[in-house]
């Protein structure tokens, strides 16, 4: 399954990987749970939950693979999102990394929505993000015209520290 954020139409579209055939569309313009306002990034968990960076609503939304709304993740206080754009899930689906573009940082949440880490460092307008098999969070640092790699260290062990690690060989 290929999942596409159809930003201008405020919806998510699913396509068959083999045939390219359209499977499903969900979402509509709005700010209530399940509604979207310029979705940017999408990620799929190993359990087939779809995480959507709902950019103009300043939140992430979680949907099941049938397009049914599950929950909102938006952070509070110091972890409140401002224009999230990229979203990635680690290999076991336990952590979500989101580029919080308006706040020039990456925020890491559990799948249930608890914030566990924030990395700001020298990021300026971070957009794209992936988490590789070695738990490195690779970030497109747009305004600085560079790629930054961050290492998830101590997540779930009370340390929860993300350390900047510039790595061009990622």
mmCIF file of N, CA and C in Angstrom, residues 1-4 12-26 42-51 63-67:
data_model
loop_
_atom_site.group_PDB
_atom_site.id
_atom_site.type_symbol
_atom_site.label_atom_id
_atom_site.label_comp_id
_atom_site.label_asym_id
_atom_site.label_seq_id
_atom_site.Cartn_x
_atom_site.Cartn_y
_atom_site.Cartn_z
ATOM 1 N N UNK A 1 0.847 -1.177 0.000
ATOM 2 C CA UNK A 1 0.000 0.000 0.000
ATOM 3 C C UNK A 1 0.895 1.243 0.000
ATOM 4 N N UNK A 2 0.547 2.180 -0.852
ATOM 5 C CA UNK A 2 1.214 3.475 -0.899
ATOM 6 C C UNK A 2 0.241 4.495 -0.321
ATOM 7 N N UNK A 3 0.729 5.295 0.630
ATOM 8 C CA UNK A 3 -0.104 6.297 1.284
ATOM 9 C C UNK A 3 0.396 7.677 0.871
ATOM 10 N N UNK A 4 -0.522 8.523 0.408
ATOM 11 C CA UNK A 4 -0.167 9.840 -0.119
ATOM 12 C C UNK A 4 -0.941 10.918 0.621
ATOM 13 N N UNK A 12 -6.153 12.066 2.539
ATOM 14 C CA UNK A 12 -5.139 11.031 2.401
ATOM 15 C C UNK A 12 -5.652 10.027 1.373
ATOM 16 N N UNK A 13 -4.756 9.584 0.491
ATOM 17 C CA UNK A 13 -5.147 8.605 -0.515
ATOM 18 C C UNK A 13 -4.278 7.359 -0.382
ATOM 19 N N UNK A 14 -4.881 6.207 -0.550
ATOM 20 C CA UNK A 14 -4.186 4.921 -0.493
ATOM 21 C C UNK A 14 -4.263 4.262 -1.861
ATOM 22 N N UNK A 15 -3.122 3.703 -2.295
ATOM 23 C CA UNK A 15 -3.038 3.035 -3.590
ATOM 24 C C UNK A 15 -2.435 1.647 -3.415
ATOM 25 N N UNK A 16 -2.832 0.729 -4.279
ATOM 26 C CA UNK A 16 -2.262 -0.606 -4.306
ATOM 27 C C UNK A 16 -0.841 -0.525 -4.836
ATOM 28 N N UNK A 17 0.099 -1.113 -4.125
ATOM 29 C CA UNK A 17 1.504 -1.052 -4.506
ATOM 30 C C UNK A 17 1.763 -1.723 -5.847
ATOM 31 N N UNK A 18 1.140 -2.852 -6.103
ATOM 32 C CA UNK A 18 1.392 -3.614 -7.329
ATOM 33 C C UNK A 18 0.737 -2.999 -8.560
ATOM 34 N N UNK A 19 -0.545 -2.662 -8.428
ATOM 35 C CA UNK A 19 -1.298 -2.202 -9.597
ATOM 36 C C UNK A 19 -1.363 -0.686 -9.735
ATOM 37 N N UNK A 20 -1.107 0.030 -8.644
ATOM 38 C CA UNK A 20 -1.257 1.484 -8.664
ATOM 39 C C UNK A 20 -2.703 1.922 -8.558
ATOM 40 N N UNK A 21 -3.602 0.964 -8.402
ATOM 41 C CA UNK A 21 -5.025 1.256 -8.339
ATOM 42 C C UNK A 21 -5.385 1.950 -7.026
ATOM 43 N N UNK A 22 -6.267 2.954 -7.133
ATOM 44 C CA UNK A 22 -6.741 3.682 -5.966
ATOM 45 C C UNK A 22 -7.564 2.755 -5.091
ATOM 46 N N UNK A 23 -7.260 2.745 -3.783
ATOM 47 C CA UNK A 23 -7.976 1.893 -2.830
ATOM 48 C C UNK A 23 -8.989 2.699 -2.033
ATOM 49 N N UNK A 24 -8.529 3.847 -1.515
ATOM 50 C CA UNK A 24 -9.344 4.569 -0.538
ATOM 51 C C UNK A 24 -8.855 6.002 -0.426
ATOM 52 N N UNK A 25 -9.761 6.923 -0.172
ATOM 53 C CA UNK A 25 -9.437 8.298 0.214
ATOM 54 C C UNK A 25 -10.189 8.596 1.503
ATOM 55 N N UNK A 26 -9.566 9.349 2.385
ATOM 56 C CA UNK A 26 -10.266 9.775 3.593
ATOM 57 C C UNK A 26 -9.759 11.135 4.027
ATOM 58 N N UNK A 42 3.193 11.662 5.891
ATOM 59 C CA UNK A 42 2.484 10.481 6.379
ATOM 60 C C UNK A 42 3.501 9.395 6.690
ATOM 61 N N UNK A 43 3.153 8.550 7.637
ATOM 62 C CA UNK A 43 3.977 7.382 7.964
ATOM 63 C C UNK A 43 3.016 6.268 8.355
ATOM 64 N N UNK A 44 3.446 5.038 8.139
ATOM 65 C CA UNK A 44 2.622 3.880 8.467
ATOM 66 C C UNK A 44 3.381 3.035 9.481
ATOM 67 N N UNK A 45 2.703 2.672 10.567
ATOM 68 C CA UNK A 45 3.315 1.848 11.603
ATOM 69 C C UNK A 45 3.331 0.389 11.160
ATOM 70 N N UNK A 46 4.110 -0.453 11.826
ATOM 71 C CA UNK A 46 4.096 -1.884 11.507
ATOM 72 C C UNK A 46 2.709 -2.510 11.670
ATOM 73 N N UNK A 47 1.860 -1.911 12.511
ATOM 74 C CA UNK A 47 0.495 -2.402 12.718
ATOM 75 C C UNK A 47 -0.512 -1.747 11.775
ATOM 76 N N UNK A 48 -0.003 -1.040 10.764
ATOM 77 C CA UNK A 48 -0.824 -0.384 9.733
ATOM 78 C C UNK A 48 -1.678 0.782 10.220
ATOM 79 N N UNK A 49 -1.230 1.459 11.255
ATOM 80 C CA UNK A 49 -1.841 2.743 11.594
ATOM 81 C C UNK A 49 -1.175 3.809 10.735
ATOM 82 N N UNK A 50 -1.944 4.770 10.290
ATOM 83 C CA UNK A 50 -1.438 5.833 9.432
ATOM 84 C C UNK A 50 -1.326 7.099 10.271
ATOM 85 N N UNK A 51 -0.104 7.636 10.357
ATOM 86 C CA UNK A 51 0.157 8.865 11.112
ATOM 87 C C UNK A 51 0.236 9.998 10.099
ATOM 88 N N UNK A 63 -4.871 7.336 12.131
ATOM 89 C CA UNK A 63 -6.014 6.675 11.512
ATOM 90 C C UNK A 63 -5.696 5.189 11.374
ATOM 91 N N UNK A 64 -6.720 4.350 11.336
ATOM 92 C CA UNK A 64 -6.468 2.950 11.015
ATOM 93 C C UNK A 64 -6.398 2.805 9.497
ATOM 94 N N UNK A 65 -6.101 1.613 9.012
ATOM 95 C CA UNK A 65 -5.899 1.432 7.563
ATOM 96 C C UNK A 65 -7.187 1.520 6.761
ATOM 97 N N UNK A 66 -8.336 1.601 7.451
ATOM 98 C CA UNK A 66 -9.610 1.828 6.767
ATOM 99 C C UNK A 66 -9.959 3.314 6.714
ATOM 100 N N UNK A 67 -9.063 4.157 7.267
ATOM 101 C CA UNK A 67 -9.291 5.601 7.254
ATOM 102 C C UNK A 67 -10.116 6.109 8.415
#
